Amino acid sequence: MALVTRGFRGRRPHDPSLPPGQYLETGFPVLSAGPTPRTDLSTWTLSVTDATGPRARWTWPQLQALPAEDITVDLHCVTKWSKLGTRWRGVSLDVLLDGIVTTAPHALAHCDGGYTTNLPLADLRGGKAWIAYGYDDAPLAPEHGGPARLLVPHLYLWKSAKWVRSIELREHDQAGFWEQLGYHSYGDPWREQRYWGD
Ligand SMILES: Nc1nc2c(c(=O)[nH]1)N[C@H]1C(S)=C(S)[C@@H](COP(=O)(O)O)O[C@H]1N2
Ligand SMILES: [Mo]
């Protein structure tokens, strides 16, 4: 019996909550392409724009006044770590996009510091994406994107733009920072869409 047990050691079944090629991370690594920007909350705004200009804009107090949700989700980074059951607080993009009529099928998120990432607008809707400003019952730390970041947990974590300041609605797709450098345009961790051609 002991021999049989030993034979299976080290071949534990793959955790079904881990996408292919991912390993479990218990810390919370910080991955930033540049320095952490600091923005004064008194001048901070979040905007939705399109080709015609600004469509909606919220100051920090206005964002705080919108209905918020507590979200528990798994994070999957393209560098292969996944962190399960992370707890966030934020406003659903459904709330922010409510009433904005557009034919634009694409979105490009813009951040303090210049980082960008592109997503189909449909992936920001339907209860799949948030502007998150809380993590683990505390304000979101600056290194993790505070005061507020995009949280799109069904895609690789590079799509969850930290320090997000505007969502541009676009008729034509435009590759963001990592997407221009060879990372996949969509980035579904369950289909292992890491790089161009995956
Ligand atoms: N503005 C901005 N957002 C960003 C990044 C960045 O460099 N700048 N890095 C992305 C990448 S590659 C990852 S994996 C996650 C990391 O989030 P974390 O630092 O909170 O773990 O943020 C994403 N959002
Ligand atoms: Mo990443």
mmCIF file of C-alpha atoms and ligand atoms in Angstrom:
data_model
loop_
_atom_site.group_PDB
_atom_site.id
_atom_site.type_symbol
_atom_site.label_atom_id
_atom_site.label_comp_id
_atom_site.label_asym_id
_atom_site.label_seq_id
_atom_site.Cartn_x
_atom_site.Cartn_y
_atom_site.Cartn_z
ATOM 1 C CA MET A 1 0.000 0.000 0.000
ATOM 2 C CA ALA A 2 2.780 2.419 0.972
ATOM 3 C CA LEU A 3 4.561 1.660 -2.296
ATOM 4 C CA VAL A 4 1.463 2.439 -4.308
ATOM 5 C CA THR A 5 1.016 5.737 -2.467
ATOM 6 C CA ARG A 6 4.641 6.692 -3.048
ATOM 7 C CA GLY A 7 4.273 5.921 -6.723
ATOM 8 C CA PHE A 8 1.675 8.638 -7.083
ATOM 9 C CA ARG A 9 3.596 11.249 -5.123
ATOM 10 C CA GLY A 10 4.786 14.083 -7.321
ATOM 11 C CA ARG A 11 2.100 13.351 -9.869
ATOM 12 C CA ARG A 12 -0.695 15.164 -8.158
ATOM 13 C CA PRO A 13 -3.597 15.894 -10.475
ATOM 14 C CA HIS A 14 -3.394 19.304 -12.116
ATOM 15 C CA ASP A 15 -5.399 21.852 -10.106
ATOM 16 C CA PRO A 16 -8.512 22.445 -12.222
ATOM 17 C CA SER A 17 -8.515 26.142 -11.274
ATOM 18 C CA LEU A 18 -5.089 26.594 -12.894
ATOM 19 C CA PRO A 19 -5.034 27.306 -16.647
ATOM 20 C CA PRO A 20 -2.497 25.324 -18.714
ATOM 21 C CA GLY A 21 1.145 26.126 -17.984
ATOM 22 C CA GLN A 22 0.381 28.104 -14.809
ATOM 23 C CA TYR A 23 1.687 27.534 -11.273
ATOM 24 C CA LEU A 24 0.230 28.597 -7.946
ATOM 25 C CA GLU A 25 1.584 31.818 -6.405
ATOM 26 C CA THR A 26 0.797 32.675 -2.791
ATOM 27 C CA GLY A 27 2.489 36.080 -2.676
ATOM 28 C CA PHE A 28 1.389 38.999 -4.821
ATOM 29 C CA PRO A 29 4.197 39.849 -7.260
ATOM 30 C CA VAL A 30 4.424 43.385 -8.643
ATOM 31 C CA LEU A 31 4.945 43.618 -12.395
ATOM 32 C CA SER A 32 5.288 47.120 -13.795
ATOM 33 C CA ALA A 33 6.972 48.287 -16.983
ATOM 34 C CA GLY A 34 7.969 51.573 -15.329
ATOM 35 C CA PRO A 35 7.925 53.502 -12.067
ATOM 36 C CA THR A 36 4.770 53.714 -9.958
ATOM 37 C CA PRO A 37 3.040 56.995 -10.850
ATOM 38 C CA ARG A 38 1.527 59.109 -8.073
ATOM 39 C CA THR A 39 -1.625 61.047 -8.856
ATOM 40 C CA ASP A 40 -3.298 63.533 -6.567
ATOM 41 C CA LEU A 41 -6.861 62.334 -5.937
ATOM 42 C CA SER A 42 -8.072 65.943 -6.052
ATOM 43 C CA THR A 43 -7.198 66.107 -9.751
ATOM 44 C CA TRP A 44 -7.706 62.419 -10.648
ATOM 45 C CA THR A 45 -10.430 61.649 -13.171
ATOM 46 C CA LEU A 46 -11.541 58.567 -15.064
ATOM 47 C CA SER A 47 -12.868 59.103 -18.585
ATOM 48 C CA VAL A 48 -14.595 57.192 -21.326
ATOM 49 C CA THR A 49 -13.749 58.701 -24.726
ATOM 50 C CA ASP A 50 -14.421 57.958 -28.367
ATOM 51 C CA ALA A 51 -13.576 59.553 -31.728
ATOM 52 C CA THR A 52 -15.971 62.394 -30.927
ATOM 53 C CA GLY A 53 -14.219 63.224 -27.639
ATOM 54 C CA PRO A 54 -15.094 62.653 -23.968
ATOM 55 C CA ARG A 55 -18.304 60.665 -23.426
ATOM 56 C CA ALA A 56 -18.252 60.400 -19.628
ATOM 57 C CA ARG A 57 -15.975 61.466 -16.796
ATOM 58 C CA TRP A 58 -15.841 60.830 -13.066
ATOM 59 C CA THR A 59 -13.858 62.549 -10.354
ATOM 60 C CA TRP A 60 -12.631 60.447 -7.432
ATOM 61 C CA PRO A 61 -15.644 61.323 -5.207
ATOM 62 C CA GLN A 62 -17.992 60.633 -8.120
ATOM 63 C CA LEU A 63 -16.446 57.197 -8.670
ATOM 64 C CA GLN A 64 -16.732 56.427 -4.957
ATOM 65 C CA ALA A 65 -20.434 57.348 -5.062
ATOM 66 C CA LEU A 66 -21.221 54.751 -7.744
ATOM 67 C CA PRO A 67 -22.508 51.311 -6.707
ATOM 68 C CA ALA A 68 -19.515 49.111 -5.894
ATOM 69 C CA GLU A 69 -19.094 45.348 -5.774
ATOM 70 C CA ASP A 70 -16.917 43.010 -3.764
ATOM 71 C CA ILE A 71 -15.247 40.647 -6.198
ATOM 72 C CA THR A 72 -13.329 37.429 -5.542
ATOM 73 C CA VAL A 73 -11.413 36.252 -8.596
ATOM 74 C CA ASP A 74 -8.390 34.270 -9.743
ATOM 75 C CA LEU A 75 -5.502 36.126 -11.440
ATOM 76 C CA HIS A 76 -3.399 34.616 -14.210
ATOM 77 C CA CYS A 77 -0.156 36.317 -15.263
ATOM 78 C CA VAL A 78 1.462 35.457 -18.571
ATOM 79 C CA THR A 79 4.764 34.961 -16.688
ATOM 80 C CA LYS A 80 2.996 31.790 -15.444
ATOM 81 C CA TRP A 81 1.970 32.588 -11.895
ATOM 82 C CA SER A 82 -1.680 32.393 -10.879
ATOM 83 C CA LYS A 83 -3.094 33.706 -7.629
ATOM 84 C CA LEU A 84 -6.430 32.251 -6.609
ATOM 85 C CA GLY A 85 -9.273 33.843 -4.655
ATOM 86 C CA THR A 86 -8.075 37.459 -4.657
ATOM 87 C CA ARG A 87 -10.535 39.909 -3.078
ATOM 88 C CA TRP A 88 -11.212 43.282 -4.666
ATOM 89 C CA ARG A 89 -13.677 46.148 -4.419
ATOM 90 C CA GLY A 90 -14.648 48.249 -7.399
ATOM 91 C CA VAL A 91 -17.214 49.504 -9.857
ATOM 92 C CA SER A 92 -18.390 47.289 -12.698
ATOM 93 C CA LEU A 93 -17.681 48.592 -16.194
ATOM 94 C CA ASP A 94 -21.361 47.863 -16.818
ATOM 95 C CA VAL A 95 -22.169 50.716 -14.443
ATOM 96 C CA LEU A 96 -19.668 53.063 -16.097
ATOM 97 C CA LEU A 97 -20.678 52.205 -19.671
ATOM 98 C CA ASP A 98 -24.393 52.295 -18.915
ATOM 99 C CA GLY A 99 -26.078 54.777 -21.220
ATOM 100 C CA ILE A 100 -23.063 55.168 -23.510
ATOM 101 C CA VAL A 101 -24.338 54.228 -26.954
ATOM 102 C CA THR A 102 -21.536 53.339 -29.362
ATOM 103 C CA THR A 103 -20.875 51.254 -32.457
ATOM 104 C CA ALA A 104 -17.188 50.937 -31.498
ATOM 105 C CA PRO A 105 -16.288 47.279 -30.940
ATOM 106 C CA HIS A 106 -12.839 47.900 -29.440
ATOM 107 C CA ALA A 107 -11.441 49.503 -26.315
ATOM 108 C CA LEU A 108 -7.977 50.809 -25.474
ATOM 109 C CA ALA A 109 -7.190 51.498 -21.826
ATOM 110 C CA HIS A 110 -4.810 54.390 -21.093
ATOM 111 C CA CYS A 111 -2.887 54.769 -17.851
ATOM 112 C CA ASP A 112 -0.805 57.273 -15.939
ATOM 113 C CA GLY A 113 2.757 56.565 -17.077
ATOM 114 C CA GLY A 114 1.681 55.827 -20.648
ATOM 115 C CA TYR A 115 0.862 52.095 -20.447
ATOM 116 C CA THR A 116 -1.930 50.945 -22.751
ATOM 117 C CA THR A 117 -3.760 47.682 -23.386
ATOM 118 C CA ASN A 118 -6.462 46.772 -25.892
ATOM 119 C CA LEU A 119 -9.565 44.654 -25.357
ATOM 120 C CA PRO A 120 -12.804 43.972 -27.183
ATOM 121 C CA LEU A 121 -15.448 46.238 -25.675
ATOM 122 C CA ALA A 122 -17.602 43.132 -25.147
ATOM 123 C CA ASP A 123 -15.012 41.874 -22.638
ATOM 124 C CA LEU A 124 -15.518 44.979 -20.521
ATOM 125 C CA ARG A 125 -19.260 44.321 -20.371
ATOM 126 C CA GLY A 126 -21.420 41.577 -18.916
ATOM 127 C CA GLY A 127 -20.047 41.508 -15.363
ATOM 128 C CA LYS A 128 -16.511 40.628 -16.455
ATOM 129 C CA ALA A 129 -14.556 43.825 -15.763
ATOM 130 C CA TRP A 130 -14.223 46.419 -13.009
ATOM 131 C CA ILE A 131 -12.441 49.598 -12.054
ATOM 132 C CA ALA A 132 -10.976 48.292 -8.800
ATOM 133 C CA TYR A 133 -9.883 50.595 -5.981
ATOM 134 C CA GLY A 134 -9.866 48.215 -3.039
ATOM 135 C CA TYR A 135 -7.887 45.054 -2.325
ATOM 136 C CA ASP A 136 -8.218 42.842 0.763
ATOM 137 C CA ASP A 137 -10.454 45.357 2.572
ATOM 138 C CA ALA A 138 -7.952 48.205 2.116
ATOM 139 C CA PRO A 139 -7.339 50.898 -0.504
ATOM 140 C CA LEU A 140 -5.530 49.429 -3.503
ATOM 141 C CA ALA A 141 -1.781 49.893 -2.977
ATOM 142 C CA PRO A 142 0.004 52.157 -5.485
ATOM 143 C CA GLU A 143 2.319 49.381 -6.717
ATOM 144 C CA HIS A 144 -0.716 47.249 -7.579
ATOM 145 C CA GLY A 145 -2.407 50.054 -9.501
ATOM 146 C CA GLY A 146 -3.865 52.344 -6.859
ATOM 147 C CA PRO A 147 -5.741 54.561 -6.735
ATOM 148 C CA ALA A 148 -7.633 52.509 -9.329
ATOM 149 C CA ARG A 149 -6.935 49.853 -11.939
ATOM 150 C CA LEU A 150 -8.783 47.917 -14.526
ATOM 151 C CA LEU A 151 -9.558 44.369 -13.374
ATOM 152 C CA VAL A 152 -10.325 41.924 -16.179
ATOM 153 C CA PRO A 153 -9.602 38.569 -14.548
ATOM 154 C CA HIS A 154 -10.772 36.319 -17.397
ATOM 155 C CA LEU A 155 -7.806 37.550 -19.464
ATOM 156 C CA TYR A 156 -4.063 37.446 -18.657
ATOM 157 C CA LEU A 157 -3.223 40.031 -16.026
ATOM 158 C CA TRP A 158 -1.401 42.412 -18.394
ATOM 159 C CA LYS A 159 -4.915 43.397 -19.581
ATOM 160 C CA SER A 160 -5.716 44.617 -16.043
ATOM 161 C CA ALA A 161 -4.246 48.069 -16.576
ATOM 162 C CA LYS A 162 -2.900 49.674 -13.385
ATOM 163 C CA TRP A 163 -3.375 53.417 -12.780
ATOM 164 C CA VAL A 164 -6.031 53.480 -15.497
ATOM 165 C CA ARG A 165 -7.297 56.942 -16.417
ATOM 166 C CA SER A 166 -9.317 56.486 -19.573
ATOM 167 C CA ILE A 167 -11.074 53.914 -21.691
ATOM 168 C CA GLU A 168 -11.020 54.835 -25.362
ATOM 169 C CA LEU A 169 -13.806 53.320 -27.471
ATOM 170 C CA ARG A 170 -12.479 52.601 -30.969
ATOM 171 C CA GLU A 171 -13.866 51.616 -34.349
ATOM 172 C CA HIS A 172 -10.543 49.918 -35.155
ATOM 173 C CA ASP A 173 -8.431 47.804 -32.840
ATOM 174 C CA GLN A 174 -5.067 49.195 -31.785
ATOM 175 C CA ALA A 175 -2.440 47.069 -30.090
ATOM 176 C CA GLY A 176 -1.432 48.220 -26.598
ATOM 177 C CA PHE A 177 2.004 48.265 -24.940
ATOM 178 C CA TRP A 178 2.627 44.522 -24.587
ATOM 179 C CA GLU A 179 0.459 43.600 -27.559
ATOM 180 C CA GLN A 180 2.789 45.631 -29.827
ATOM 181 C CA LEU A 181 5.764 43.785 -28.385
ATOM 182 C CA GLY A 182 4.523 40.316 -29.316
ATOM 183 C CA TYR A 183 1.949 39.447 -26.702
ATOM 184 C CA HIS A 184 -1.402 38.084 -27.839
ATOM 185 C CA SER A 185 -4.078 40.549 -28.844
ATOM 186 C CA TYR A 186 -6.756 38.805 -26.738
ATOM 187 C CA GLY A 187 -4.899 36.830 -24.039
ATOM 188 C CA ASP A 188 -7.238 34.070 -22.876
ATOM 189 C CA PRO A 189 -5.300 32.093 -20.225
ATOM 190 C CA TRP A 190 -7.484 28.980 -20.707
ATOM 191 C CA ARG A 191 -6.491 28.861 -24.395
ATOM 192 C CA GLU A 192 -2.904 29.799 -23.460
ATOM 193 C CA GLN A 193 -2.917 32.837 -25.767
ATOM 194 C CA ARG A 194 0.429 34.230 -24.606
ATOM 195 C CA TYR A 195 2.065 35.460 -27.812
ATOM 196 C CA TRP A 196 1.232 36.398 -31.412
ATOM 197 C CA GLY A 197 0.170 33.213 -33.208
ATOM 198 C CA ASP A 198 -0.854 31.281 -30.061
HETATM 199 N N1 LIG B 1 -0.153 50.762 -16.078
HETATM 200 C C1 LIG B 1 0.334 49.518 -16.048
HETATM 201 N N2 LIG B 1 -0.518 48.494 -15.871
HETATM 202 C C2 LIG B 1 -0.061 47.224 -15.843
HETATM 203 C C3 LIG B 1 1.311 46.947 -16.028
HETATM 204 C C4 LIG B 1 2.182 48.052 -16.220
HETATM 205 O O1 LIG B 1 3.400 47.894 -16.384
HETATM 206 N N3 LIG B 1 1.659 49.321 -16.216
HETATM 207 N N4 LIG B 1 1.758 45.647 -16.030
HETATM 208 C C5 LIG B 1 0.765 44.618 -16.370
HETATM 209 C C6 LIG B 1 1.251 43.283 -16.107
HETATM 210 S S1 LIG B 1 2.302 42.604 -17.250
HETATM 211 C C7 LIG B 1 0.786 42.540 -15.059
HETATM 212 S S2 LIG B 1 1.224 40.929 -14.891
HETATM 213 C C8 LIG B 1 -0.055 43.142 -14.030
HETATM 214 C C9 LIG B 1 0.624 42.990 -12.700
HETATM 215 O O2 LIG B 1 -0.209 43.482 -11.698
HETATM 216 P P1 LIG B 1 0.395 43.505 -10.234
HETATM 217 O O3 LIG B 1 1.662 44.300 -10.283
HETATM 218 O O4 LIG B 1 -0.659 44.104 -9.384
HETATM 219 O O5 LIG B 1 0.677 42.066 -9.870
HETATM 220 O O6 LIG B 1 -0.316 44.508 -14.253
HETATM 221 C C10 LIG B 1 -0.525 44.845 -15.602
HETATM 222 N N5 LIG B 1 -0.938 46.220 -15.649
HETATM 223 MO MO MO B 2 2.274 40.246 -16.729
#
